[in-house]
Amino acid sequence: MNLRFLRFAAAASLAALLTACTSSGTSGGSTSGNWSSIGTISDGNIKVSIDKNSIRKNGALATFRDKKVVSKADEEKFTNTPAYKTAIGEWEIHCTNKTYRLTSLKLFDKHDKVVSAQKYTAAALRPMSVMNGTITEKQYEEVCSKKL
């Protein structure tokens, strides 16, 4: 799949998410967890990990946290988001339907201060299909314990 398209789609999705919801606060939060690296995105500038302790399964539905850490902020384009060092997302993945959606997102600056905190309802943010060759495929395989 075209990397440029995937980057555009990811940026557009994040922009839509952030404009669809309001901030819920700007202080507190935690980046601690049992993080396991699953790869990089954005030409290797963003490292992605899953919090192994956060994985919960209820039938075909699984929830988990992921962490994305920006290595070089000056090389990253923060379209429709404040500049951040670390993003902690809470996700739902449907292991049978092979869909996923973001349920909350916190963005932290380099001093670990929350610069944005969002929560997303199922109505505001619909599930999207897990696509081959994406970081979401790796998340699916880790959380659902099976290949896409």
PDB file of C-alpha atoms in Angstrom:
ATOM      1  CA  MET A   1       0.000   0.000   0.000  1.00  0.00           C
ATOM      2  CA  ASN A   2       1.176   3.517  -0.714  1.00  0.00           C
ATOM      3  CA  LEU A   3       2.990   4.922   2.339  1.00  0.00           C
ATOM      4  CA  ARG A   4       2.053   8.492   1.408  1.00  0.00           C
ATOM      5  CA  PHE A   5      -1.647   7.517   1.358  1.00  0.00           C
ATOM      6  CA  LEU A   6      -1.360   5.792   4.748  1.00  0.00           C
ATOM      7  CA  ARG A   7       0.336   8.835   6.295  1.00  0.00           C
ATOM      8  CA  PHE A   8      -2.324  11.144   4.810  1.00  0.00           C
ATOM      9  CA  ALA A   9      -5.144   8.874   5.987  1.00  0.00           C
ATOM     10  CA  ALA A  10      -3.673   8.684   9.492  1.00  0.00           C
ATOM     11  CA  ALA A  11      -3.248  12.465   9.668  1.00  0.00           C
ATOM     12  CA  ALA A  12      -6.768  13.037   8.339  1.00  0.00           C
ATOM     13  CA  SER A  13      -8.237  10.552  10.829  1.00  0.00           C
ATOM     14  CA  LEU A  14      -6.436  12.172  13.748  1.00  0.00           C
ATOM     15  CA  ALA A  15      -7.522  15.627  12.605  1.00  0.00           C
ATOM     16  CA  ALA A  16     -11.147  14.482  12.374  1.00  0.00           C
ATOM     17  CA  LEU A  17     -10.931  12.909  15.813  1.00  0.00           C
ATOM     18  CA  LEU A  18      -9.539  16.007  17.451  1.00  0.00           C
ATOM     19  CA  THR A  19     -12.062  18.346  15.872  1.00  0.00           C
ATOM     20  CA  ALA A  20     -14.980  16.060  16.734  1.00  0.00           C
ATOM     21  CA  CYS A  21     -14.292  16.091  20.464  1.00  0.00           C
ATOM     22  CA  THR A  22     -13.536  18.612  23.153  1.00  0.00           C
ATOM     23  CA  SER A  23     -10.647  18.701  25.610  1.00  0.00           C
ATOM     24  CA  SER A  24     -11.228  17.102  28.974  1.00  0.00           C
ATOM     25  CA  GLY A  25      -8.327  18.600  30.921  1.00  0.00           C
ATOM     26  CA  THR A  26      -4.655  19.436  30.707  1.00  0.00           C
ATOM     27  CA  SER A  27      -2.949  18.218  33.848  1.00  0.00           C
ATOM     28  CA  GLY A  28      -2.030  14.857  35.292  1.00  0.00           C
ATOM     29  CA  GLY A  29      -1.758  11.557  33.499  1.00  0.00           C
ATOM     30  CA  SER A  30       0.695   8.731  33.288  1.00  0.00           C
ATOM     31  CA  THR A  31       2.972   7.220  30.687  1.00  0.00           C
ATOM     32  CA  SER A  32       3.993   4.337  32.964  1.00  0.00           C
ATOM     33  CA  GLY A  33       3.215   0.768  31.947  1.00  0.00           C
ATOM     34  CA  ASN A  34       4.715  -2.521  30.768  1.00  0.00           C
ATOM     35  CA  TRP A  35       5.595  -1.286  27.278  1.00  0.00           C
ATOM     36  CA  SER A  36       6.590  -3.693  24.499  1.00  0.00           C
ATOM     37  CA  SER A  37       7.918  -2.180  21.261  1.00  0.00           C
ATOM     38  CA  ILE A  38       6.058  -3.204  18.096  1.00  0.00           C
ATOM     39  CA  GLY A  39       7.719  -0.956  15.512  1.00  0.00           C
ATOM     40  CA  THR A  40       7.950   2.547  14.125  1.00  0.00           C
ATOM     41  CA  ILE A  41       5.910   4.869  11.913  1.00  0.00           C
ATOM     42  CA  SER A  42       6.567   8.192  10.171  1.00  0.00           C
ATOM     43  CA  ASP A  43       9.840   7.058   8.564  1.00  0.00           C
ATOM     44  CA  GLY A  44      11.091   5.725  11.905  1.00  0.00           C
ATOM     45  CA  ASN A  45      10.567   9.027  13.744  1.00  0.00           C
ATOM     46  CA  ILE A  46       7.762   7.684  15.954  1.00  0.00           C
ATOM     47  CA  LYS A  47       8.293   4.568  18.081  1.00  0.00           C
ATOM     48  CA  VAL A  48       5.170   2.536  18.876  1.00  0.00           C
ATOM     49  CA  SER A  49       4.675   0.276  21.922  1.00  0.00           C
ATOM     50  CA  ILE A  50       1.816  -1.642  23.538  1.00  0.00           C
ATOM     51  CA  ASP A  51       1.228  -1.744  27.297  1.00  0.00           C
ATOM     52  CA  LYS A  52       1.087  -5.515  27.908  1.00  0.00           C
ATOM     53  CA  ASN A  53      -0.587  -4.944  31.293  1.00  0.00           C
ATOM     54  CA  SER A  54      -3.473  -3.036  29.684  1.00  0.00           C
ATOM     55  CA  ILE A  55      -4.710  -5.789  27.357  1.00  0.00           C
ATOM     56  CA  ARG A  56      -8.239  -6.879  28.318  1.00  0.00           C
ATOM     57  CA  LYS A  57     -10.475  -9.271  26.386  1.00  0.00           C
ATOM     58  CA  ASN A  58     -14.244  -9.605  26.574  1.00  0.00           C
ATOM     59  CA  GLY A  59     -15.293 -12.139  23.963  1.00  0.00           C
ATOM     60  CA  ALA A  60     -14.173 -10.882  20.549  1.00  0.00           C
ATOM     61  CA  LEU A  61     -13.589  -7.334  21.833  1.00  0.00           C
ATOM     62  CA  ALA A  62     -10.156  -6.436  23.191  1.00  0.00           C
ATOM     63  CA  THR A  63      -8.959  -3.166  24.701  1.00  0.00           C
ATOM     64  CA  PHE A  64      -5.401  -1.944  25.189  1.00  0.00           C
ATOM     65  CA  ARG A  65      -3.164   1.128  25.482  1.00  0.00           C
ATOM     66  CA  ASP A  66      -0.488   2.125  23.030  1.00  0.00           C
ATOM     67  CA  LYS A  67       2.298   4.664  23.276  1.00  0.00           C
ATOM     68  CA  LYS A  68       3.792   6.642  20.425  1.00  0.00           C
ATOM     69  CA  VAL A  69       7.009   8.554  21.159  1.00  0.00           C
ATOM     70  CA  VAL A  70       8.299  11.190  18.730  1.00  0.00           C
ATOM     71  CA  SER A  71      12.096  11.088  18.410  1.00  0.00           C
ATOM     72  CA  LYS A  72      12.665  14.357  16.523  1.00  0.00           C
ATOM     73  CA  ALA A  73       9.763  16.776  16.985  1.00  0.00           C
ATOM     74  CA  ASP A  74      11.254  19.294  14.552  1.00  0.00           C
ATOM     75  CA  GLU A  75      10.973  16.693  11.760  1.00  0.00           C
ATOM     76  CA  GLU A  76       7.332  15.849  12.504  1.00  0.00           C
ATOM     77  CA  LYS A  77       4.298  17.677  11.112  1.00  0.00           C
ATOM     78  CA  PHE A  78       1.666  18.153  13.815  1.00  0.00           C
ATOM     79  CA  THR A  79      -1.397  18.856  11.675  1.00  0.00           C
ATOM     80  CA  ASN A  80      -4.445  19.840  13.761  1.00  0.00           C
ATOM     81  CA  THR A  81      -2.759  18.711  16.984  1.00  0.00           C
ATOM     82  CA  PRO A  82      -0.516  20.464  19.466  1.00  0.00           C
ATOM     83  CA  ALA A  83       3.142  19.461  19.260  1.00  0.00           C
ATOM     84  CA  TYR A  84       3.796  16.510  21.565  1.00  0.00           C
ATOM     85  CA  LYS A  85       6.544  14.110  22.619  1.00  0.00           C
ATOM     86  CA  THR A  86       4.391  11.163  23.724  1.00  0.00           C
ATOM     87  CA  ALA A  87       0.866  10.049  22.812  1.00  0.00           C
ATOM     88  CA  ILE A  88      -0.993   7.485  24.926  1.00  0.00           C
ATOM     89  CA  GLY A  89      -4.032   6.031  23.179  1.00  0.00           C
ATOM     90  CA  GLU A  90      -6.693   3.677  24.486  1.00  0.00           C
ATOM     91  CA  TRP A  91      -8.054   1.414  21.773  1.00  0.00           C
ATOM     92  CA  GLU A  92     -10.717  -1.209  21.097  1.00  0.00           C
ATOM     93  CA  ILE A  93     -10.081  -3.971  18.583  1.00  0.00           C
ATOM     94  CA  HIS A  94     -12.767  -6.404  17.477  1.00  0.00           C
ATOM     95  CA  CYS A  95     -10.815  -9.608  16.864  1.00  0.00           C
ATOM     96  CA  THR A  96     -13.536 -11.256  14.734  1.00  0.00           C
ATOM     97  CA  ASN A  97     -14.591  -8.243  12.643  1.00  0.00           C
ATOM     98  CA  LYS A  98     -10.965  -7.045  12.338  1.00  0.00           C
ATOM     99  CA  THR A  99     -11.905  -3.464  13.190  1.00  0.00           C
ATOM    100  CA  TYR A 100     -10.477  -0.943  15.626  1.00  0.00           C
ATOM    101  CA  ARG A 101     -11.271   2.447  17.092  1.00  0.00           C
ATOM    102  CA  LEU A 102      -9.639   4.971  19.376  1.00  0.00           C
ATOM    103  CA  THR A 103     -11.500   5.535  22.667  1.00  0.00           C
ATOM    104  CA  SER A 104      -9.202   8.127  24.268  1.00  0.00           C
ATOM    105  CA  LEU A 105      -5.979   9.974  23.575  1.00  0.00           C
ATOM    106  CA  LYS A 106      -3.589  11.946  25.778  1.00  0.00           C
ATOM    107  CA  LEU A 107      -0.740  13.972  24.327  1.00  0.00           C
ATOM    108  CA  PHE A 108       2.249  14.814  26.560  1.00  0.00           C
ATOM    109  CA  ASP A 109       5.007  17.374  26.004  1.00  0.00           C
ATOM    110  CA  LYS A 110       8.708  16.677  26.614  1.00  0.00           C
ATOM    111  CA  HIS A 111       8.208  17.485  30.323  1.00  0.00           C
ATOM    112  CA  ASP A 112       5.463  14.799  30.610  1.00  0.00           C
ATOM    113  CA  LYS A 113       2.766  17.491  30.961  1.00  0.00           C
ATOM    114  CA  VAL A 114      -0.591  16.766  29.309  1.00  0.00           C
ATOM    115  CA  VAL A 115      -1.137  19.140  26.374  1.00  0.00           C
ATOM    116  CA  SER A 116      -4.356  17.489  25.151  1.00  0.00           C
ATOM    117  CA  ALA A 117      -6.762  14.895  26.523  1.00  0.00           C
ATOM    118  CA  GLN A 118      -9.643  13.540  24.451  1.00  0.00           C
ATOM    119  CA  LYS A 119     -12.319  10.870  24.871  1.00  0.00           C
ATOM    120  CA  TYR A 120     -14.248   9.447  21.927  1.00  0.00           C
ATOM    121  CA  THR A 121     -17.674   7.809  21.903  1.00  0.00           C
ATOM    122  CA  ALA A 122     -18.617   5.009  19.519  1.00  0.00           C
ATOM    123  CA  ALA A 123     -21.000   7.433  17.782  1.00  0.00           C
ATOM    124  CA  ALA A 124     -18.318  10.114  17.350  1.00  0.00           C
ATOM    125  CA  LEU A 125     -15.645   7.722  16.138  1.00  0.00           C
ATOM    126  CA  ARG A 126     -16.718   4.693  14.117  1.00  0.00           C
ATOM    127  CA  PRO A 127     -14.594   1.526  13.872  1.00  0.00           C
ATOM    128  CA  MET A 128     -12.151   1.258  10.958  1.00  0.00           C
ATOM    129  CA  SER A 129     -10.806  -1.876   9.273  1.00  0.00           C
ATOM    130  CA  VAL A 130      -7.402  -3.191  10.285  1.00  0.00           C
ATOM    131  CA  MET A 131      -5.223  -2.997   7.156  1.00  0.00           C
ATOM    132  CA  ASN A 132      -2.300  -5.221   6.153  1.00  0.00           C
ATOM    133  CA  GLY A 133       1.154  -3.690   6.473  1.00  0.00           C
ATOM    134  CA  THR A 134       0.204  -1.117   9.122  1.00  0.00           C
ATOM    135  CA  ILE A 135       1.134  -0.691  12.763  1.00  0.00           C
ATOM    136  CA  THR A 136      -2.508  -1.509  13.536  1.00  0.00           C
ATOM    137  CA  GLU A 137      -1.965  -4.961  12.020  1.00  0.00           C
ATOM    138  CA  LYS A 138       0.856  -5.508  14.522  1.00  0.00           C
ATOM    139  CA  GLN A 139      -1.404  -4.286  17.342  1.00  0.00           C
ATOM    140  CA  TYR A 140      -4.159  -6.656  16.170  1.00  0.00           C
ATOM    141  CA  GLU A 141      -1.779  -9.620  16.110  1.00  0.00           C
ATOM    142  CA  GLU A 142      -0.409  -8.792  19.571  1.00  0.00           C
ATOM    143  CA  VAL A 143      -3.773  -8.132  21.228  1.00  0.00           C
ATOM    144  CA  CYS A 144      -5.904 -10.764  19.464  1.00  0.00           C
ATOM    145  CA  SER A 145      -3.119 -13.408  19.514  1.00  0.00           C
ATOM    146  CA  LYS A 146      -3.636 -14.296  15.853  1.00  0.00           C
ATOM    147  CA  LYS A 147      -2.526 -13.264  12.368  1.00  0.00           C
ATOM    148  CA  LEU A 148      -4.613 -10.860  10.333  1.00  0.00           C
TER     149      LEU A 148
END
